[in-house]
The first five atom37 places (N, CA, C, CB, O) and aatype in JSON, in Angstrom:
{
  "aatype": [12, 11, 19, 9, 0, 13, 15, 5, 5, 15, 14, 5, 0, 9, 19, 3, 8, 14, 1, 14, 6, 1, 10, 19, 15, 7, 2, 14, 5, 1, 16, 16, 17, 10, 8, 18, 6, 2, 0, 15, 11, 6, 13, 15, 15, 7, 9, 17, 0, 15, 6, 14, 7, 15, 17, 1, 9, 6, 13, 7, 14, 2, 6, 6, 6, 13, 13, 15, 9, 9, 6, 7, 10, 0, 1, 19, 8, 3, 6, 2, 7, 6, 19, 19, 6, 19, 1, 0, 7, 6, 0, 10, 19, 9, 14, 0, 7, 13, 11, 7, 5, 13, 6, 19, 19, 6, 14, 19, 11, 11, 18, 13, 19, 19, 10, 6, 1, 2, 0, 7],
  "atom_mask": [
    [1, 1, 1, 1, 1],
    [1, 1, 1, 1, 1],
    [1, 1, 1, 1, 1],
    [1, 1, 1, 1, 1],
    [1, 1, 1, 1, 1],
    [1, 1, 1, 1, 1],
    [1, 1, 1, 1, 1],
    [1, 1, 1, 1, 1],
    [1, 1, 1, 1, 1],
    [1, 1, 1, 1, 1],
    [1, 1, 1, 1, 1],
    [1, 1, 1, 1, 1],
    [1, 1, 1, 1, 1],
    [1, 1, 1, 1, 1],
    [1, 1, 1, 1, 1],
    [1, 1, 1, 1, 1],
    [1, 1, 1, 1, 1],
    [1, 1, 1, 1, 1],
    [1, 1, 1, 1, 1],
    [1, 1, 1, 1, 1],
    [1, 1, 1, 1, 1],
    [1, 1, 1, 1, 1],
    [1, 1, 1, 1, 1],
    [1, 1, 1, 1, 1],
    [1, 1, 1, 1, 1],
    [1, 1, 1, 0, 1],
    [1, 1, 1, 1, 1],
    [1, 1, 1, 1, 1],
    [1, 1, 1, 1, 1],
    [1, 1, 1, 1, 1],
    [1, 1, 1, 1, 1],
    [1, 1, 1, 1, 1],
    [1, 1, 1, 1, 1],
    [1, 1, 1, 1, 1],
    [1, 1, 1, 1, 1],
    [1, 1, 1, 1, 1],
    [1, 1, 1, 1, 1],
    [1, 1, 1, 1, 1],
    [1, 1, 1, 1, 1],
    [1, 1, 1, 1, 1],
    [1, 1, 1, 1, 1],
    [1, 1, 1, 1, 1],
    [1, 1, 1, 1, 1],
    [1, 1, 1, 1, 1],
    [1, 1, 1, 1, 1],
    [1, 1, 1, 0, 1],
    [1, 1, 1, 1, 1],
    [1, 1, 1, 1, 1],
    [1, 1, 1, 1, 1],
    [1, 1, 1, 1, 1],
    [1, 1, 1, 1, 1],
    [1, 1, 1, 1, 1],
    [1, 1, 1, 0, 1],
    [1, 1, 1, 1, 1],
    [1, 1, 1, 1, 1],
    [1, 1, 1, 1, 1],
    [1, 1, 1, 1, 1],
    [1, 1, 1, 1, 1],
    [1, 1, 1, 1, 1],
    [1, 1, 1, 0, 1],
    [1, 1, 1, 1, 1],
    [1, 1, 1, 1, 1],
    [1, 1, 1, 1, 1],
    [1, 1, 1, 1, 1],
    [1, 1, 1, 1, 1],
    [1, 1, 1, 1, 1],
    [1, 1, 1, 1, 1],
    [1, 1, 1, 1, 1],
    [1, 1, 1, 1, 1],
    [1, 1, 1, 1, 1],
    [1, 1, 1, 1, 1],
    [1, 1, 1, 0, 1],
    [1, 1, 1, 1, 1],
    [1, 1, 1, 1, 1],
    [1, 1, 1, 1, 1],
    [1, 1, 1, 1, 1],
    [1, 1, 1, 1, 1],
    [1, 1, 1, 1, 1],
    [1, 1, 1, 1, 1],
    [1, 1, 1, 1, 1],
    [1, 1, 1, 0, 1],
    [1, 1, 1, 1, 1],
    [1, 1, 1, 1, 1],
    [1, 1, 1, 1, 1],
    [1, 1, 1, 1, 1],
    [1, 1, 1, 1, 1],
    [1, 1, 1, 1, 1],
    [1, 1, 1, 1, 1],
    [1, 1, 1, 0, 1],
    [1, 1, 1, 1, 1],
    [1, 1, 1, 1, 1],
    [1, 1, 1, 1, 1],
    [1, 1, 1, 1, 1],
    [1, 1, 1, 1, 1],
    [1, 1, 1, 1, 1],
    [1, 1, 1, 1, 1],
    [1, 1, 1, 0, 1],
    [1, 1, 1, 1, 1],
    [1, 1, 1, 1, 1],
    [1, 1, 1, 0, 1],
    [1, 1, 1, 1, 1],
    [1, 1, 1, 1, 1],
    [1, 1, 1, 1, 1],
    [1, 1, 1, 1, 1],
    [1, 1, 1, 1, 1],
    [1, 1, 1, 1, 1],
    [1, 1, 1, 1, 1],
    [1, 1, 1, 1, 1],
    [1, 1, 1, 1, 1],
    [1, 1, 1, 1, 1],
    [1, 1, 1, 1, 1],
    [1, 1, 1, 1, 1],
    [1, 1, 1, 1, 1],
    [1, 1, 1, 1, 1],
    [1, 1, 1, 1, 1],
    [1, 1, 1, 1, 1],
    [1, 1, 1, 1, 1],
    [1, 1, 1, 1, 1],
    [1, 1, 1, 1, 1],
    [1, 1, 1, 0, 1]
  ],
  "atom_positions": [
    [[212.78, -18.58, -26.58], [212.51, -17.86, -27.81], [213.74, -17.9, -28.71], [212.09, -16.41, -27.52], [214.87, -17.87, -28.23]],
    [[213.51, -17.96, -29.99], [214.62, -17.91, -30.93], [214.31, -16.87, -32.0], [214.88, -19.3, -31.56], [213.16, -16.52, -32.23]],
    [[215.36, -16.39, -32.66], [215.17, -15.42, -33.72], [214.57, -16.1, -34.95], [216.5, -14.73, -34.08], [214.67, -17.32, -35.1]],
    [[213.96, -15.3, -35.8], [213.31, -15.81, -37.0], [214.15, -15.38, -38.2], [211.83, -15.28, -37.12], [214.21, -14.2, -38.53]],
    [[214.78, -16.33, -38.85], [215.57, -16.06, -40.05], [214.74, -16.45, -41.26], [216.95, -16.83, -40.02], [214.44, -17.63, -41.46]],
    [[214.36, -15.47, -42.06], [213.51, -15.74, -43.23], [214.15, -16.79, -44.14], [213.26, -14.44, -44.02], [213.45, -17.63, -44.7]],
    [[215.46, -16.73, -44.29], [216.17, -17.65, -45.19], [216.12, -19.1, -44.71], [217.61, -17.21, -45.35], [216.4, -20.02, -45.48]],
    [[215.75, -19.3, -43.45], [215.71, -20.66, -42.9], [214.28, -21.18, -42.77], [216.38, -20.7, -41.54], [214.04, -22.19, -42.11]],
    [[213.34, -20.49, -43.4], [211.94, -20.89, -43.35], [211.38, -21.05, -44.76], [211.13, -19.87, -42.57], [211.88, -20.48, -45.72]],
    [[210.33, -21.85, -44.85], [209.58, -21.99, -46.09], [208.09, -21.99, -45.77], [209.99, -23.31, -46.84], [207.42, -23.02, -45.87]],
    [[207.55, -20.81, -45.39], [206.13, -20.79, -45.06], [205.26, -21.04, -46.28], [205.75, -19.44, -44.43], [205.67, -20.8, -47.42]],
    [[204.07, -21.54, -46.03], [203.13, -21.81, -47.11], [202.68, -20.49, -47.74], [201.9, -22.6, -46.59], [202.41, -19.51, -47.04]],
    [[202.6, -20.47, -49.05], [202.14, -19.27, -49.77], [200.63, -19.12, -49.61], [202.52, -19.36, -51.27], [199.87, -20.08, -49.74]],
    [[200.2, -17.89, -49.33], [198.78, -17.55, -49.25], [198.49, -16.67, -50.47], [198.4, -16.82, -47.88], [199.07, -15.59, -50.6]],
    [[197.61, -17.11, -51.34], [197.33, -16.4, -52.59], [195.95, -15.77, -52.51], [197.42, -17.36, -53.81], [194.99, -16.39, -52.05]],
    [[195.86, -14.51, -52.96], [194.57, -13.84, -53.0], [194.56, -12.8, -54.13], [194.25, -13.17, -51.64], [195.54, -12.64, -54.86]],
    [[193.45, -12.12, -54.25], [193.25, -11.02, -55.19], [192.55, -9.9, -54.42], [192.4, -11.46, -56.45], [191.9, -10.16, -53.41]],
    [[192.69, -8.65, -54.88], [191.95, -7.57, -54.2], [190.45, -7.85, -54.25], [192.26, -6.2, -54.85], [189.94, -8.45, -55.2]],
    [[189.76, -7.4, -53.21], [188.31, -7.55, -53.22], [187.73, -6.76, -54.39], [187.68, -7.07, -51.87], [188.21, -5.66, -54.68]],
    [[186.72, -7.28, -55.07], [186.17, -6.62, -56.26], [185.77, -5.16, -56.04], [184.97, -7.38, -56.73], [185.96, -4.34, -56.93]],
    [[185.22, -4.84, -54.86], [184.79, -3.46, -54.61], [185.96, -2.5, -54.42], [183.9, -3.42, -53.38], [185.76, -1.29, -54.39]],
    [[187.18, -3.03, -54.29], [188.36, -2.18, -54.12], [189.2, -2.08, -55.39], [189.22, -2.71, -52.98], [190.09, -1.23, -55.47]],
    [[188.94, -2.92, -56.37], [189.73, -2.93, -57.6], [189.62, -1.61, -58.36], [189.28, -4.08, -58.5], [188.53, -1.04, -58.5]],
    [[190.76, -1.15, -58.84], [190.81, 0.03, -59.7], [191.2, -0.4, -61.11], [191.82, 1.09, -59.16], [190.58, 0.02, -62.09]],
    [[192.23, -1.26, -61.22], [192.63, -1.79, -62.53], [193.25, -3.16, -62.37], [193.61, -0.83, -63.24], [193.88, -3.46, -61.36]],
    [[193.05, -4.01, -63.39], [193.56, -5.36, -63.36], [192.85, -6.21, -62.32], [0.0, 0.0, 0.0], [191.84, -5.8, -61.75]],
    [[193.38, -7.38, -62.09], [192.93, -8.26, -61.01], [194.16, -9.04, -60.55], [191.76, -9.23, -61.49], [194.23, -10.26, -60.71]],
    [[195.14, -8.33, -59.97], [196.42, -8.95, -59.69], [196.36, -10.07, -58.66], [197.38, -7.91, -59.23], [195.67, -9.99, -57.64]],
    [[197.12, -11.11, -58.96], [197.32, -12.16, -57.97], [198.37, -11.67, -56.99], [197.75, -13.52, -58.64], [199.42, -11.17, -57.38]],
    [[198.06, -11.81, -55.7], [198.98, -11.4, -54.64], [199.33, -12.63, -53.82], [198.35, -10.27, -53.74], [198.47, -13.46, -53.54]],
    [[200.6, -12.74, -53.44], [201.06, -13.89, -52.68], [201.76, -13.41, -51.42], [202.01, -14.77, -53.53], [202.62, -12.52, -51.47]],
    [[201.39, -13.99, -50.29], [201.99, -13.63, -49.0], [202.64, -14.87, -48.4], [200.93, -13.04, -48.03], [202.05, -15.95, -48.35]],
    [[203.88, -14.69, -47.94], [204.58, -15.71, -47.18], [204.76, -15.13, -45.78], [205.97, -16.11, -47.84], [205.63, -14.29, -45.56]],
    [[203.93, -15.57, -44.83], [203.95, -15.04, -43.47], [205.06, -15.76, -42.7], [202.57, -15.22, -42.77], [204.95, -16.95, -42.39]],
    [[206.12, -15.04, -42.4], [207.26, -15.62, -41.69], [207.12, -15.53, -40.18], [208.53, -14.94, -42.12], [207.69, -16.35, -39.46]],
    [[206.38, -14.54, -39.7], [206.24, -14.39, -38.25], [204.95, -13.65, -37.91], [207.46, -13.64, -37.66], [204.57, -12.68, -38.57]],
    [[204.29, -14.14, -36.85], [203.15, -13.44, -36.28], [203.19, -13.71, -34.78], [201.78, -13.93, -36.92], [203.3, -14.86, -34.36]],
    [[203.12, -12.65, -33.96], [203.2, -12.86, -32.52], [201.9, -13.46, -31.99], [203.51, -11.54, -31.79], [200.9, -13.56, -32.72]],
    [[201.91, -13.87, -30.73], [200.78, -14.58, -30.14], [199.48, -13.77, -30.18], [201.1, -14.95, -28.72], [198.4, -14.34, -30.36]],
    [[199.58, -12.45, -30.0], [198.37, -11.62, -30.01], [197.91, -11.26, -31.42], [198.63, -10.35, -29.23], [196.84, -10.67, -31.6]],
    [[198.71, -11.61, -32.42], [198.45, -11.32, -33.84], [198.47, -9.82, -34.13], [197.09, -11.9, -34.26], [197.92, -9.38, -35.13]],
    [[199.11, -9.05, -33.26], [199.24, -7.6, -33.47], [200.44, -7.25, -34.35], [199.37, -6.9, -32.13], [200.47, -6.18, -34.96]],
    [[201.41, -8.14, -34.43], [202.64, -7.88, -35.17], [202.88, -9.04, -36.12], [203.85, -7.69, -34.21], [202.88, -10.2, -35.7]],
    [[203.09, -8.72, -37.4], [203.38, -9.77, -38.37], [204.4, -9.27, -39.37], [202.08, -10.23, -39.1], [204.53, -8.07, -39.6]],
    [[205.13, -10.21, -39.95], [206.12, -9.85, -40.96], [206.32, -11.02, -41.91], [207.47, -9.45, -40.3], [206.06, -12.17, -41.59]],
    [[206.79, -10.66, -43.11], [207.02, -11.69, -44.11], [207.39, -11.07, -45.43], [0.0, 0.0, 0.0], [207.93, -9.97, -45.51]],
    [[207.08, -11.82, -46.48], [207.34, -11.39, -47.85], [206.02, -11.41, -48.6], [208.42, -12.31, -48.56], [205.2, -12.31, -48.42]],
    [[205.82, -10.4, -49.44], [204.58, -10.25, -50.2], [204.95, -9.95, -51.64], [203.67, -9.13, -49.61], [205.91, -9.22, -51.9]],
    [[204.2, -10.5, -52.58], [204.43, -10.26, -54.01], [203.1, -10.0, -54.7], [205.17, -11.46, -54.67], [202.05, -10.49, -54.27]],
    [[203.16, -9.21, -55.78], [201.94, -8.91, -56.52], [202.23, -8.7, -57.99], [201.24, -7.68, -55.94], [203.28, -8.19, -58.37]],
    [[201.26, -9.11, -58.8], [201.27, -8.78, -60.23], [200.82, -7.33, -60.39], [200.35, -9.76, -61.05], [200.27, -6.75, -59.45]],
    [[201.03, -6.74, -61.57], [200.57, -5.36, -61.8], [199.05, -5.21, -61.67], [201.0, -4.9, -63.19], [198.29, -6.12, -61.99]],
    [[198.66, -4.05, -61.19], [197.26, -3.71, -60.99], [197.17, -2.67, -59.9], [0.0, 0.0, 0.0], [198.19, -2.28, -59.32]],
    [[195.97, -2.21, -59.61], [195.81, -1.23, -58.53], [194.48, -1.44, -57.82], [195.91, 0.2, -59.07], [193.51, -1.92, -58.4]],
    [[194.46, -1.05, -56.54], [193.28, -1.2, -55.71], [193.32, -0.17, -54.59], [193.19, -2.65, -55.14], [194.38, 0.33, -54.21]],
    [[192.14, 0.14, -54.08], [192.02, 1.08, -52.98], [192.42, 0.4, -51.67], [190.58, 1.64, -52.88], [192.13, -0.78, -51.45]],
    [[193.1, 1.16, -50.82], [193.48, 0.66, -49.5], [192.98, 1.63, -48.43], [195.02, 0.47, -49.4], [192.87, 2.83, -48.66]],
    [[192.69, 1.07, -47.27], [192.23, 1.89, -46.15], [192.73, 1.22, -44.87], [190.66, 2.04, -46.14], [192.29, 0.13, -44.51]],
    [[193.66, 1.89, -44.18], [194.22, 1.36, -42.95], [193.37, 1.82, -41.76], [195.68, 1.81, -42.77], [192.91, 2.96, -41.72]],
    [[193.16, 0.92, -40.83], [192.42, 1.25, -39.63], [193.2, 2.2, -38.73], [0.0, 0.0, 0.0], [194.38, 2.45, -38.98]],
    [[192.56, 2.73, -37.71], [193.21, 3.71, -36.82], [194.34, 3.12, -35.99], [192.19, 4.31, -35.91], [195.12, 3.86, -35.4]],
    [[194.44, 1.79, -35.92], [195.47, 1.12, -35.12], [196.39, 0.26, -35.97], [194.82, 0.28, -34.05], [197.11, -0.58, -35.43]],
    [[196.38, 0.44, -37.29], [197.14, -0.42, -38.21], [198.17, 0.41, -38.97], [196.19, -1.13, -39.2], [197.84, 1.44, -39.56]],
    [[199.42, -0.05, -38.96], [200.51, 0.61, -39.67], [201.34, -0.45, -40.38], [201.38, 1.46, -38.7], [201.41, -1.6, -39.94]],
    [[201.99, -0.05, -41.47], [202.85, -0.98, -42.2], [204.14, -0.3, -42.62], [202.12, -1.55, -43.42], [204.13, 0.83, -43.11]],
    [[205.24, -1.01, -42.42], [206.53, -0.66, -42.99], [206.81, -1.7, -44.05], [207.68, -0.61, -41.89], [206.59, -2.89, -43.83]],
    [[207.31, -1.26, -45.22], [207.76, -2.24, -46.2], [208.96, -1.74, -46.96], [206.65, -2.59, -47.16], [209.2, -0.54, -47.08]],
    [[209.72, -2.71, -47.48], [210.91, -2.44, -48.27], [210.81, -3.28, -49.55], [212.22, -2.76, -47.47], [210.66, -4.5, -49.49]],
    [[210.91, -2.62, -50.69], [210.78, -3.31, -51.97], [212.05, -4.1, -52.28], [210.48, -2.3, -53.1], [213.15, -3.55, -52.24]],
    [[211.89, -5.35, -52.59], [213.0, -6.22, -52.99], [213.19, -6.13, -54.51], [212.74, -7.71, -52.55], [214.31, -6.04, -55.01]],
    [[212.06, -6.16, -55.22], [212.11, -6.02, -56.68], [210.81, -5.42, -57.17], [212.36, -7.39, -57.36], [209.76, -5.56, -56.54]],
    [[210.89, -4.73, -58.32], [209.7, -4.17, -58.92], [209.51, -2.69, -58.63], [0.0, 0.0, 0.0], [210.4, -2.02, -58.11]],
    [[208.32, -2.2, -58.98], [207.98, -0.79, -58.84], [206.52, -0.66, -58.43], [208.25, -0.02, -60.17], [205.63, -1.26, -59.04]],
    [[206.27, 0.14, -57.39], [204.91, 0.38, -56.91], [204.73, 1.87, -56.67], [204.62, -0.43, -55.62], [205.7, 2.61, -56.51]],
    [[203.48, 2.29, -56.64], [203.13, 3.66, -56.29], [202.03, 3.62, -55.24], [202.67, 4.47, -57.55], [201.12, 2.79, -55.3]],
    [[202.13, 4.52, -54.28], [201.09, 4.68, -53.27], [200.5, 6.07, -53.47], [201.65, 4.48, -51.8], [201.2, 7.07, -53.4]],
    [[199.2, 6.1, -53.72], [198.47, 7.35, -53.96], [197.66, 7.65, -52.71], [197.53, 7.24, -55.23], [196.94, 6.78, -52.23]],
    [[197.78, 8.87, -52.16], [196.91, 9.21, -51.03], [195.6, 9.79, -51.56], [197.61, 10.21, -50.07], [195.47, 10.05, -52.75]],
    [[194.64, 9.98, -50.66], [193.31, 10.43, -51.1], [193.31, 11.87, -51.61], [192.33, 10.3, -49.96], [192.31, 12.32, -52.17]],
    [[194.41, 12.59, -51.41], [194.53, 13.97, -51.94], [195.21, 14.01, -53.3], [195.29, 14.84, -50.96], [195.41, 15.09, -53.86]],
    [[195.58, 12.84, -53.84], [196.2, 12.78, -55.15], [197.72, 12.78, -55.15], [0.0, 0.0, 0.0], [198.33, 12.71, -56.22]],
    [[198.34, 12.87, -53.98], [199.79, 12.82, -53.91], [200.26, 11.39, -54.14], [200.31, 13.36, -52.54], [199.64, 10.44, -53.64]],
    [[201.35, 11.22, -54.9], [201.84, 9.89, -55.26], [203.29, 9.74, -54.81], [201.72, 9.65, -56.79], [204.12, 10.62, -55.02]],
    [[203.57, 8.59, -54.17], [204.94, 8.25, -53.8], [205.3, 6.98, -54.55], [205.1, 8.06, -52.24], [204.61, 5.97, -54.47]],
    [[206.4, 7.05, -55.3], [206.88, 5.91, -56.06], [207.97, 5.22, -55.25], [207.42, 6.34, -57.47], [208.84, 5.88, -54.68]],
    [[207.92, 3.9, -55.2], [208.9, 3.13, -54.44], [209.35, 1.94, -55.27], [208.32, 2.67, -53.07], [208.53, 1.2, -55.82]],
    [[210.68, 1.78, -55.36], [211.25, 0.7, -56.18], [212.26, -0.09, -55.37], [211.91, 1.27, -57.46], [212.51, 0.22, -54.2]],
    [[212.85, -1.1, -55.99], [213.8, -1.97, -55.3], [214.84, -1.17, -54.54], [214.49, -2.9, -56.31], [215.43, -0.22, -55.07]],
    [[215.05, -1.55, -53.27], [216.02, -0.89, -52.42], [215.44, 0.26, -51.61], [0.0, 0.0, 0.0], [216.12, 0.81, -50.76]],
    [[214.19, 0.62, -51.87], [213.55, 1.72, -51.15], [212.49, 1.18, -50.2], [212.93, 2.74, -52.14], [212.01, 0.06, -50.34]],
    [[212.12, 2.02, -49.22], [211.16, 1.6, -48.2], [210.23, 2.76, -47.87], [211.88, 1.11, -46.93], [210.53, 3.91, -48.16]],
    [[209.09, 2.43, -47.27], [208.19, 3.46, -46.78], [207.31, 2.92, -45.68], [207.32, 4.02, -47.92], [207.26, 1.72, -45.42]],
    [[206.61, 3.85, -45.04], [205.66, 3.51, -43.98], [204.3, 4.02, -44.4], [206.09, 4.12, -42.61], [204.16, 5.16, -44.85]],
    [[203.29, 3.18, -44.27], [201.9, 3.6, -44.46], [201.34, 3.77, -43.04], [201.06, 2.54, -45.33], [201.22, 2.79, -42.3]],
    [[200.98, 5.0, -42.67], [200.54, 5.27, -41.29], [199.1, 4.84, -41.03], [200.69, 6.73, -40.98], [198.31, 4.62, -41.95]],
    [[198.78, 4.73, -39.76], [197.42, 4.41, -39.34], [196.45, 5.44, -39.91], [197.32, 4.36, -37.79], [196.75, 6.63, -39.96]],
    [[195.29, 4.96, -40.34], [194.25, 5.84, -40.87], [194.42, 6.23, -42.32], [0.0, 0.0, 0.0], [193.6, 6.98, -42.86]],
    [[195.48, 5.75, -42.98], [195.74, 6.11, -44.38], [194.64, 5.59, -45.28], [197.11, 5.56, -44.85], [194.16, 4.47, -45.12]],
    [[194.23, 6.43, -46.24], [193.27, 6.04, -47.28], [193.87, 6.44, -48.62], [191.86, 6.71, -47.06], [194.38, 7.54, -48.77]],
    [[193.79, 5.54, -49.58], [194.34, 5.83, -50.89], [194.27, 4.64, -51.81], [0.0, 0.0, 0.0], [193.31, 3.88, -51.82]],
    [[195.34, 4.51, -52.59], [195.39, 3.46, -53.62], [196.8, 2.9, -53.67], [194.96, 4.01, -55.01], [197.77, 3.65, -53.6]],
    [[196.9, 1.58, -53.81], [198.19, 0.91, -54.0], [198.23, 0.46, -55.45], [198.38, -0.31, -53.01], [197.33, -0.24, -55.92]],
    [[199.27, 0.86, -56.16], [199.42, 0.54, -57.58], [200.72, -0.22, -57.8], [199.37, 1.82, -58.45], [201.79, 0.28, -57.46]],
    [[200.63, -1.41, -58.37], [201.81, -2.18, -58.75], [202.03, -1.93, -60.24], [201.64, -3.72, -58.43], [201.23, -2.35, -61.08]],
    [[203.14, -1.24, -60.56], [203.46, -0.88, -61.93], [204.22, -2.01, -62.62], [204.28, 0.42, -61.97], [203.9, -2.39, -63.74]],
    [[205.23, -2.54, -61.93], [206.0, -3.71, -62.37], [205.87, -4.74, -61.26], [207.52, -3.34, -62.67], [205.78, -4.37, -60.09]],
    [[205.86, -6.04, -61.58], [205.69, -7.04, -60.53], [206.57, -6.72, -59.32], [206.02, -8.44, -61.07], [207.77, -6.44, -59.45]],
    [[205.96, -6.78, -58.14], [206.62, -6.36, -56.9], [206.8, -7.54, -55.96], [205.82, -5.25, -56.21], [205.96, -8.43, -55.86]],
    [[207.93, -7.51, -55.27], [208.16, -8.38, -54.12], [208.68, -7.47, -53.03], [209.17, -9.58, -54.45], [209.56, -6.64, -53.28]],
    [[208.15, -7.62, -51.81], [208.57, -6.74, -50.72], [208.62, -7.49, -49.4], [207.63, -5.54, -50.6], [207.9, -8.46, -49.19]],
    [[209.5, -7.01, -48.51], [209.46, -7.4, -47.11], [208.43, -6.49, -46.45], [210.89, -7.27, -46.42], [208.36, -5.3, -46.77]],
    [[207.62, -7.02, -45.55], [206.63, -6.19, -44.87], [206.64, -6.46, -43.37], [205.24, -6.43, -45.44], [206.97, -7.55, -42.91]],
    [[206.26, -5.43, -42.62], [206.03, -5.52, -41.19], [204.72, -4.77, -40.92], [207.24, -4.91, -40.35], [204.61, -3.59, -41.26]],
    [[203.75, -5.43, -40.32], [202.48, -4.81, -40.0], [202.29, -4.83, -38.49], [201.3, -5.53, -40.71], [202.48, -5.86, -37.84]],
    [[201.92, -3.68, -37.95], [201.58, -3.56, -36.53], [200.13, -3.13, -36.45], [202.52, -2.53, -35.8], [199.75, -2.08, -36.97]],
    [[199.32, -3.95, -35.8], [197.89, -3.64, -35.65], [197.53, -3.81, -34.18], [197.0, -4.56, -36.57], [197.23, -4.91, -33.71]],
    [[197.57, -2.7, -33.46], [197.3, -2.73, -32.02], [195.83, -2.99, -31.76], [197.73, -1.41, -31.36], [194.95, -2.5, -32.46]],
    [[195.59, -3.78, -30.73], [194.2, -4.0, -30.3], [193.64, -2.7, -29.76], [194.1, -5.15, -29.23], [194.35, -1.96, -29.06]],
    [[192.4, -2.41, -30.06], [191.78, -1.15, -29.64], [191.69, -1.01, -28.12], [190.39, -1.04, -30.24], [191.63, 0.1, -27.6]],
    [[191.68, -2.14, -27.4], [191.54, -2.09, -25.96], [192.84, -1.8, -25.34], [0.0, 0.0, 0.0], [192.93, -1.71, -24.11]]
  ]
}
């Protein structure tokens, strides 16, 4: 096994948009560069970028994400209306079972780590 240095990789960009039924505003293009995924696909990390816009998010009971903003400004709204703003140099965790909205205010680039445990 060897360590994974993001700076020494050039993964293929995966481009998508939020699903139409989840869109709140805009239709932002999102780009993911997956730098690492373990064999069971339970753990992944990489870099993600998005244009401005917002969409509803819903994490499963076994899915969590840590991310750190490299550039830009985003807001995470929970289903109770509470808003957390996160900008370059800041980080947060979205816990399992979270329901709310992800809003990109200024184009965002972030490091991400997702853990999605198998239910079994």
